[in-house]
mmCIF file of N, CA and C in Angstrom:
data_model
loop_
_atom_site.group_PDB
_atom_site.id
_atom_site.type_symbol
_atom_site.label_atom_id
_atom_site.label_comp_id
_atom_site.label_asym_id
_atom_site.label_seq_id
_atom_site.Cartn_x
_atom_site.Cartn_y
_atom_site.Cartn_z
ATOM 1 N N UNK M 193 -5.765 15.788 13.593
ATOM 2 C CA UNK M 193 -5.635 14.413 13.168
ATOM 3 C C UNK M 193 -4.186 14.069 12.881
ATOM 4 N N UNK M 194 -3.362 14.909 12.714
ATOM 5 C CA UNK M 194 -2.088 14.606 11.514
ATOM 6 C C UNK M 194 -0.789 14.986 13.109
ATOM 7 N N UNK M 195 -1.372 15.227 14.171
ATOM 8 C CA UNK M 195 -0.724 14.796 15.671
ATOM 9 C C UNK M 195 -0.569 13.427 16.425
ATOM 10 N N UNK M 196 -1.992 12.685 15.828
ATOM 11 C CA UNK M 196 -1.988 11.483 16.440
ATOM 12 C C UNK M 196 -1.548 10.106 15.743
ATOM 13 N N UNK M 197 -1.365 11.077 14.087
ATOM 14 C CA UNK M 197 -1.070 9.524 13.425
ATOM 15 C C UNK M 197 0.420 10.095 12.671
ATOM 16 N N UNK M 198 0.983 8.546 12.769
ATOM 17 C CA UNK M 198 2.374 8.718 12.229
ATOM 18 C C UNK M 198 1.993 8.803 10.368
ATOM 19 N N UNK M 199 3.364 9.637 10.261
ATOM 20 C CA UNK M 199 3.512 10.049 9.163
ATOM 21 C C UNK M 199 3.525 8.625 8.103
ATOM 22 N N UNK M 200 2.943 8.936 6.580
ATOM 23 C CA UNK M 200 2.780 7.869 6.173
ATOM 24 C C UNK M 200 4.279 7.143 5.234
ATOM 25 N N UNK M 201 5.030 8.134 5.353
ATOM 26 C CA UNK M 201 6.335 7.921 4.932
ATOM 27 C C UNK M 201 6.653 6.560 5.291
ATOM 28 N N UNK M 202 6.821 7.030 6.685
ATOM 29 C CA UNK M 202 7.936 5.974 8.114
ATOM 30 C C UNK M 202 7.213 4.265 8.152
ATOM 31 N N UNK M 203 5.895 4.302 7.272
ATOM 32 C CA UNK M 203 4.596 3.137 7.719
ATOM 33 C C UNK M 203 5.606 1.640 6.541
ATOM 34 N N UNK M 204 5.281 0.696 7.322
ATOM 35 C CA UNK M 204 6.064 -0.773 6.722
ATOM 36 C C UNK M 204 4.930 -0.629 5.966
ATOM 37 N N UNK M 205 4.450 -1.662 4.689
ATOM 38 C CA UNK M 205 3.398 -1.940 3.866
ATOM 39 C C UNK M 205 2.189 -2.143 4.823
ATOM 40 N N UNK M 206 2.410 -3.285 5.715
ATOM 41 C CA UNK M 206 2.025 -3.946 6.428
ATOM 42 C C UNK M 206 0.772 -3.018 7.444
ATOM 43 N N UNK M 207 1.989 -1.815 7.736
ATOM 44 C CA UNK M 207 1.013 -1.029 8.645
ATOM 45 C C UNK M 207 0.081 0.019 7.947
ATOM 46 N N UNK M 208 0.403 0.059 6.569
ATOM 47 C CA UNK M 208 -0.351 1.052 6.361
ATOM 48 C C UNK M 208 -1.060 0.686 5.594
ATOM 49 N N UNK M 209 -1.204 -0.497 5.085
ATOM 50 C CA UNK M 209 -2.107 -1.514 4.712
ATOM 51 C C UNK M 209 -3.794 -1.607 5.908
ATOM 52 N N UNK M 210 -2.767 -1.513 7.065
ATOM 53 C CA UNK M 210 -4.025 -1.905 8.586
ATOM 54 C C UNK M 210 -4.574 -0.837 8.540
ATOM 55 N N UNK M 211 -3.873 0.650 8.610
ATOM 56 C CA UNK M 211 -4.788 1.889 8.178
ATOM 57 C C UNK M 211 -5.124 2.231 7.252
ATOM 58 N N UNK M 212 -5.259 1.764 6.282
ATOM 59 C CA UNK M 212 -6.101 2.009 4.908
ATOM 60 C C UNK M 212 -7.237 1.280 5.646
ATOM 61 N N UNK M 213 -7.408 -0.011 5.808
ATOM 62 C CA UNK M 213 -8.628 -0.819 6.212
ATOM 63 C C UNK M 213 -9.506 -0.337 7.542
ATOM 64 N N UNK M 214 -8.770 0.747 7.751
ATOM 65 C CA UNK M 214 -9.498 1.462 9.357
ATOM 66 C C UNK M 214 -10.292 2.580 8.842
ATOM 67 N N UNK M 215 -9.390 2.927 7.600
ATOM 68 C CA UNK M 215 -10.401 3.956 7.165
ATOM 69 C C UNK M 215 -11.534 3.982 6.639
ATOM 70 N N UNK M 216 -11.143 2.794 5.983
ATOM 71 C CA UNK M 216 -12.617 2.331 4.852
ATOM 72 C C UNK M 216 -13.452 1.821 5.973
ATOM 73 N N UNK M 217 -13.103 1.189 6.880
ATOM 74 C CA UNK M 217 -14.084 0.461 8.249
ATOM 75 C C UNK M 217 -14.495 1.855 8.886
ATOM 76 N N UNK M 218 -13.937 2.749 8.824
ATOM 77 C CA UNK M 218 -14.851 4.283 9.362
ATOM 78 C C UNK M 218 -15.437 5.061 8.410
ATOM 79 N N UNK M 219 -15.404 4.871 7.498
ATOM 80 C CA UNK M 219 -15.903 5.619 6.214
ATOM 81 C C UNK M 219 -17.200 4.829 5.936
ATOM 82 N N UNK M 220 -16.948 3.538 6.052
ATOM 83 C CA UNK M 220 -18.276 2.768 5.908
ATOM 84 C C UNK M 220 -19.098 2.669 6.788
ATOM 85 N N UNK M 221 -18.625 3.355 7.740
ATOM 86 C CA UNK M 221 -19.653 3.348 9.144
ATOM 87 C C UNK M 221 -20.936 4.007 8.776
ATOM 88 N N UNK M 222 -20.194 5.107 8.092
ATOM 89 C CA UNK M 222 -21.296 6.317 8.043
ATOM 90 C C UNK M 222 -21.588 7.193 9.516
ATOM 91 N N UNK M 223 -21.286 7.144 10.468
ATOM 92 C CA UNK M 223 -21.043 7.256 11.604
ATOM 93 C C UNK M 223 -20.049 8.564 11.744
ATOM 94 N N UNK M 224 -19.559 9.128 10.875
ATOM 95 C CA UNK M 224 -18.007 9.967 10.667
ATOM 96 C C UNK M 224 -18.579 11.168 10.081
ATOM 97 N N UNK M 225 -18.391 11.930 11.094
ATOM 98 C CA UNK M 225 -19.120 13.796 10.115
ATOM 99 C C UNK M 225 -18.416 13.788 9.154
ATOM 100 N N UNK M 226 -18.812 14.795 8.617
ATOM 101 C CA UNK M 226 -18.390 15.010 6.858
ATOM 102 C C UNK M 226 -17.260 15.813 6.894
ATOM 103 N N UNK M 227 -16.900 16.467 7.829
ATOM 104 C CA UNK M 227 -15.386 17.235 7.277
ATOM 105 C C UNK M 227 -14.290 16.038 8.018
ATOM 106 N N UNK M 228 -14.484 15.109 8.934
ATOM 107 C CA UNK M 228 -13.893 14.049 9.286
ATOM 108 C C UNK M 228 -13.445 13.126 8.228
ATOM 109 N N UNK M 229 -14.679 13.189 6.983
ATOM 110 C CA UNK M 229 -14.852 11.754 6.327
ATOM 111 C C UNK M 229 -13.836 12.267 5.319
ATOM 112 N N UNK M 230 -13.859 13.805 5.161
ATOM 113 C CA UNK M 230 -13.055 13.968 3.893
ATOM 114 C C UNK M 230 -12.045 13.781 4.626
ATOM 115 N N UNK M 231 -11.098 14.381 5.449
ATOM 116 C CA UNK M 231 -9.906 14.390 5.888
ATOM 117 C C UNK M 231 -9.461 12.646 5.528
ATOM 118 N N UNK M 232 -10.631 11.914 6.472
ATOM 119 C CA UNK M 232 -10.358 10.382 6.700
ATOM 120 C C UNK M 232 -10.109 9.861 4.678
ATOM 121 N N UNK M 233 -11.334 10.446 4.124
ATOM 122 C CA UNK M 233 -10.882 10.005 2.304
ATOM 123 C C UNK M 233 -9.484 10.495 2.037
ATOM 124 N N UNK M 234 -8.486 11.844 2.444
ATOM 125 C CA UNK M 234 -7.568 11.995 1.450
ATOM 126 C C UNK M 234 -6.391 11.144 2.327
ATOM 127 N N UNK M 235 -6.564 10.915 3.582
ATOM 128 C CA UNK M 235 -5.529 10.065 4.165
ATOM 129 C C UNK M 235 -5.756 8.626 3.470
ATOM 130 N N UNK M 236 -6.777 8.275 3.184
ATOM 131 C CA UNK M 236 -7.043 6.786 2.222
ATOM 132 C C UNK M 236 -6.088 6.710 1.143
ATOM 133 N N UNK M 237 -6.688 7.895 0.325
ATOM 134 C CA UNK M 237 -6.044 8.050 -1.260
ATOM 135 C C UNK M 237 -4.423 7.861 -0.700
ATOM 136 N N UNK M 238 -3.412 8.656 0.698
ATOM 137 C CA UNK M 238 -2.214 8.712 0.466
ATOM 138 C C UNK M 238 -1.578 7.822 0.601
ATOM 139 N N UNK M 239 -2.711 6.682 1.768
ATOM 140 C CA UNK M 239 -2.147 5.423 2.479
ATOM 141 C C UNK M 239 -2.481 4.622 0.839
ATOM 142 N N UNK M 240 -3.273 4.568 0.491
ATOM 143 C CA UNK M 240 -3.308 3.955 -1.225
ATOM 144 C C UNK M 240 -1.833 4.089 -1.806
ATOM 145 N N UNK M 241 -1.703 5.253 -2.221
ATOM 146 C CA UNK M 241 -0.234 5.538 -2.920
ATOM 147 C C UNK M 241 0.692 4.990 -2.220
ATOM 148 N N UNK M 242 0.882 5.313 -1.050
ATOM 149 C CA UNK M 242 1.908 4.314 -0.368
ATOM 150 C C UNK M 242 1.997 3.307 -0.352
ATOM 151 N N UNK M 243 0.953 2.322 -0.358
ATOM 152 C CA UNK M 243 0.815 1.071 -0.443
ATOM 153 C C UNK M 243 1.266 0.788 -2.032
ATOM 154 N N UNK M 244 0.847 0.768 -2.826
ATOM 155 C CA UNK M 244 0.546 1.032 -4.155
ATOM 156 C C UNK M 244 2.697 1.056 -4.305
ATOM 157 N N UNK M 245 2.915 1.933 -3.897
ATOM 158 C CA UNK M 245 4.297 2.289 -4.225
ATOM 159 C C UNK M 245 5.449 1.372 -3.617
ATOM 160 N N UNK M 246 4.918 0.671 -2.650
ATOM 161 C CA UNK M 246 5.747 -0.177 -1.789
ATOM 162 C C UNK M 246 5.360 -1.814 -2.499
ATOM 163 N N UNK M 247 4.396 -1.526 -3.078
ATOM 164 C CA UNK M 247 4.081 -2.812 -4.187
ATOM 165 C C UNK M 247 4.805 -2.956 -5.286
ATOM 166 N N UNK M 248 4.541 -1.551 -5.737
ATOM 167 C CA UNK M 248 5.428 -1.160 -7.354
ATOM 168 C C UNK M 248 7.046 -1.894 -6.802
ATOM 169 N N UNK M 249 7.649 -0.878 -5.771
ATOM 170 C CA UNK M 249 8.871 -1.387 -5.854
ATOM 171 C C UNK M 249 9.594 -3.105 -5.291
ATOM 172 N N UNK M 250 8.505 -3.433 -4.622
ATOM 173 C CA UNK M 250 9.186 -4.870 -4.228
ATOM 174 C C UNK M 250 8.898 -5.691 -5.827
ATOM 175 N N UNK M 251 7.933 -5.519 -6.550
ATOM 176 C CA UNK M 251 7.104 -6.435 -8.142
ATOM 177 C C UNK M 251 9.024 -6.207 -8.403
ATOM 178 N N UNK M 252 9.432 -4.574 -8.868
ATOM 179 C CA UNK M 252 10.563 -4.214 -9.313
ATOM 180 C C UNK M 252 11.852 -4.892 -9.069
ATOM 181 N N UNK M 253 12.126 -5.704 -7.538
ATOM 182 C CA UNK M 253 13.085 -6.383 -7.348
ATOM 183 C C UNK M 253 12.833 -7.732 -7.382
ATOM 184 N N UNK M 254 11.732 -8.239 -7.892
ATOM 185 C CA UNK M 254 11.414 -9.489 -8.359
ATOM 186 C C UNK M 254 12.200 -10.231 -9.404
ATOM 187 N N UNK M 255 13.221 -10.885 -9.279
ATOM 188 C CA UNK M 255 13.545 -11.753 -10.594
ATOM 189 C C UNK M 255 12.856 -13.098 -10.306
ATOM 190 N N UNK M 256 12.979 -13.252 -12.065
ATOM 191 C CA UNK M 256 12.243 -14.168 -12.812
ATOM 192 C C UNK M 256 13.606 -15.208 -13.062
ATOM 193 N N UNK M 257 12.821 -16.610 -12.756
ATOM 194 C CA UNK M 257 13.738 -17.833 -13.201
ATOM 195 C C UNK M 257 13.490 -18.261 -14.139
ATOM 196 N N UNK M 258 14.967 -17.980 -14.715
ATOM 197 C CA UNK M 258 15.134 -19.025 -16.244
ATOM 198 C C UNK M 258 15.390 -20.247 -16.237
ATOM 199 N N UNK M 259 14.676 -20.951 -17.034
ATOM 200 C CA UNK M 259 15.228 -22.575 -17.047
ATOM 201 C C UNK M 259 15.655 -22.571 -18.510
ATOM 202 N N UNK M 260 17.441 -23.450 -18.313
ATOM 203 C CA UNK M 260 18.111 -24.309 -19.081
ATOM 204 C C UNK M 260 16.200 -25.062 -20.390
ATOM 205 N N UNK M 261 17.525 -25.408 -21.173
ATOM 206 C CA UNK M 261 16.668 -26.341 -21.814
ATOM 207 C C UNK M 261 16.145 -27.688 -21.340
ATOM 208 N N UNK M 262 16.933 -27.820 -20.225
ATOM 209 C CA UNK M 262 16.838 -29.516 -19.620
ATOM 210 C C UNK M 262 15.611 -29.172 -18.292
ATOM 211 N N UNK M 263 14.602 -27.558 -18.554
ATOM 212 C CA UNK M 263 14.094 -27.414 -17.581
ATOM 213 C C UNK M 263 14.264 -27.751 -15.955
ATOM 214 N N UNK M 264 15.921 -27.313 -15.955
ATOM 215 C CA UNK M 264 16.543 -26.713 -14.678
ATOM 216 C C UNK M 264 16.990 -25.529 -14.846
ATOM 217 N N UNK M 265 17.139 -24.886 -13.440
ATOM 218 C CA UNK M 265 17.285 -23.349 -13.660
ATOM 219 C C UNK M 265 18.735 -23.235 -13.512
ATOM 220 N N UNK M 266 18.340 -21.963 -14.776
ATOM 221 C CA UNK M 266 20.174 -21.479 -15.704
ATOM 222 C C UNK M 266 20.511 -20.775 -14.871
ATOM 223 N N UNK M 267 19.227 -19.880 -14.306
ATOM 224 C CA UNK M 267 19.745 -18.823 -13.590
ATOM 225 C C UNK M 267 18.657 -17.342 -13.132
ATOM 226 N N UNK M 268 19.275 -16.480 -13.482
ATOM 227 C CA UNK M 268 17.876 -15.484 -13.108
ATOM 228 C C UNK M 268 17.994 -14.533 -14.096
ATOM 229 N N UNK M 269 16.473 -13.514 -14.603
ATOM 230 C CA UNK M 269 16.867 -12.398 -15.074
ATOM 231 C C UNK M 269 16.492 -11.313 -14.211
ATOM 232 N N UNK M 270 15.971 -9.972 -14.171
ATOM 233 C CA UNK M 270 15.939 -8.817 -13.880
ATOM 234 C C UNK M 270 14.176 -9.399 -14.226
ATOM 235 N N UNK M 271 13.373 -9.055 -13.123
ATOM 236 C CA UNK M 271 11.736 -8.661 -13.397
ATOM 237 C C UNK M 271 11.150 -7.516 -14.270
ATOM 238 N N UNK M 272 10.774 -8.254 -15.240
ATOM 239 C CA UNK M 272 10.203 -7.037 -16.565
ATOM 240 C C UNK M 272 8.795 -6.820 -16.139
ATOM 241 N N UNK M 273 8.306 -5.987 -16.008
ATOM 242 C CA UNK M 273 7.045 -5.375 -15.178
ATOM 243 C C UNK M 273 6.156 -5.008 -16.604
ATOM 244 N N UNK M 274 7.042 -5.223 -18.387
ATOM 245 C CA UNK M 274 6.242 -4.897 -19.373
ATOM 246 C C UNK M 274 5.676 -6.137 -19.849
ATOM 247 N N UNK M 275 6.265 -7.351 -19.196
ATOM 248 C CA UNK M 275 5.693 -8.676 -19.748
ATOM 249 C C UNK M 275 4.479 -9.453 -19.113
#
């Protein structure tokens, strides 16, 4: 399996977003032998983390606009991910 599919490193959000949803669309088949389904579950869980992590860090370069008192913007801060 780990010949035909690219590594999940190199994957944009985007694409490994499309293979997370291929998996769960083969996992839900029921259709998928069982040492397939596990392989196909821990590639889920990694394409998860990846996804998951490529989320974390774009939230991270998110700034937040401040508005002046005259509710125009002063300017920007740094995205607080505790607020």
């Amino acid at each position: 399996m780990a010949d035909k599919t690219p590594d999940i490193s190199d994957l944009t959000f985007e694409d490994a977003l499309r293979a997370l949803e291929d998996v769960v669309r083969r996992l839900e088949s029921g259709e998928v032998p069982l040492d397939e389904s596990i392989d196909l579950y821990e590639r889920g869980e990694q394409l998860r983390q990846h996804c998951q992590a490529r989320l974390d860090a774009a939230q991270a370069r998110i700034e937040k606009i401040v508005a002046g008192p005259d509710g125009k913007t002063a300017g920007t801060a740094p995205f607080d991910a505790g607020n």
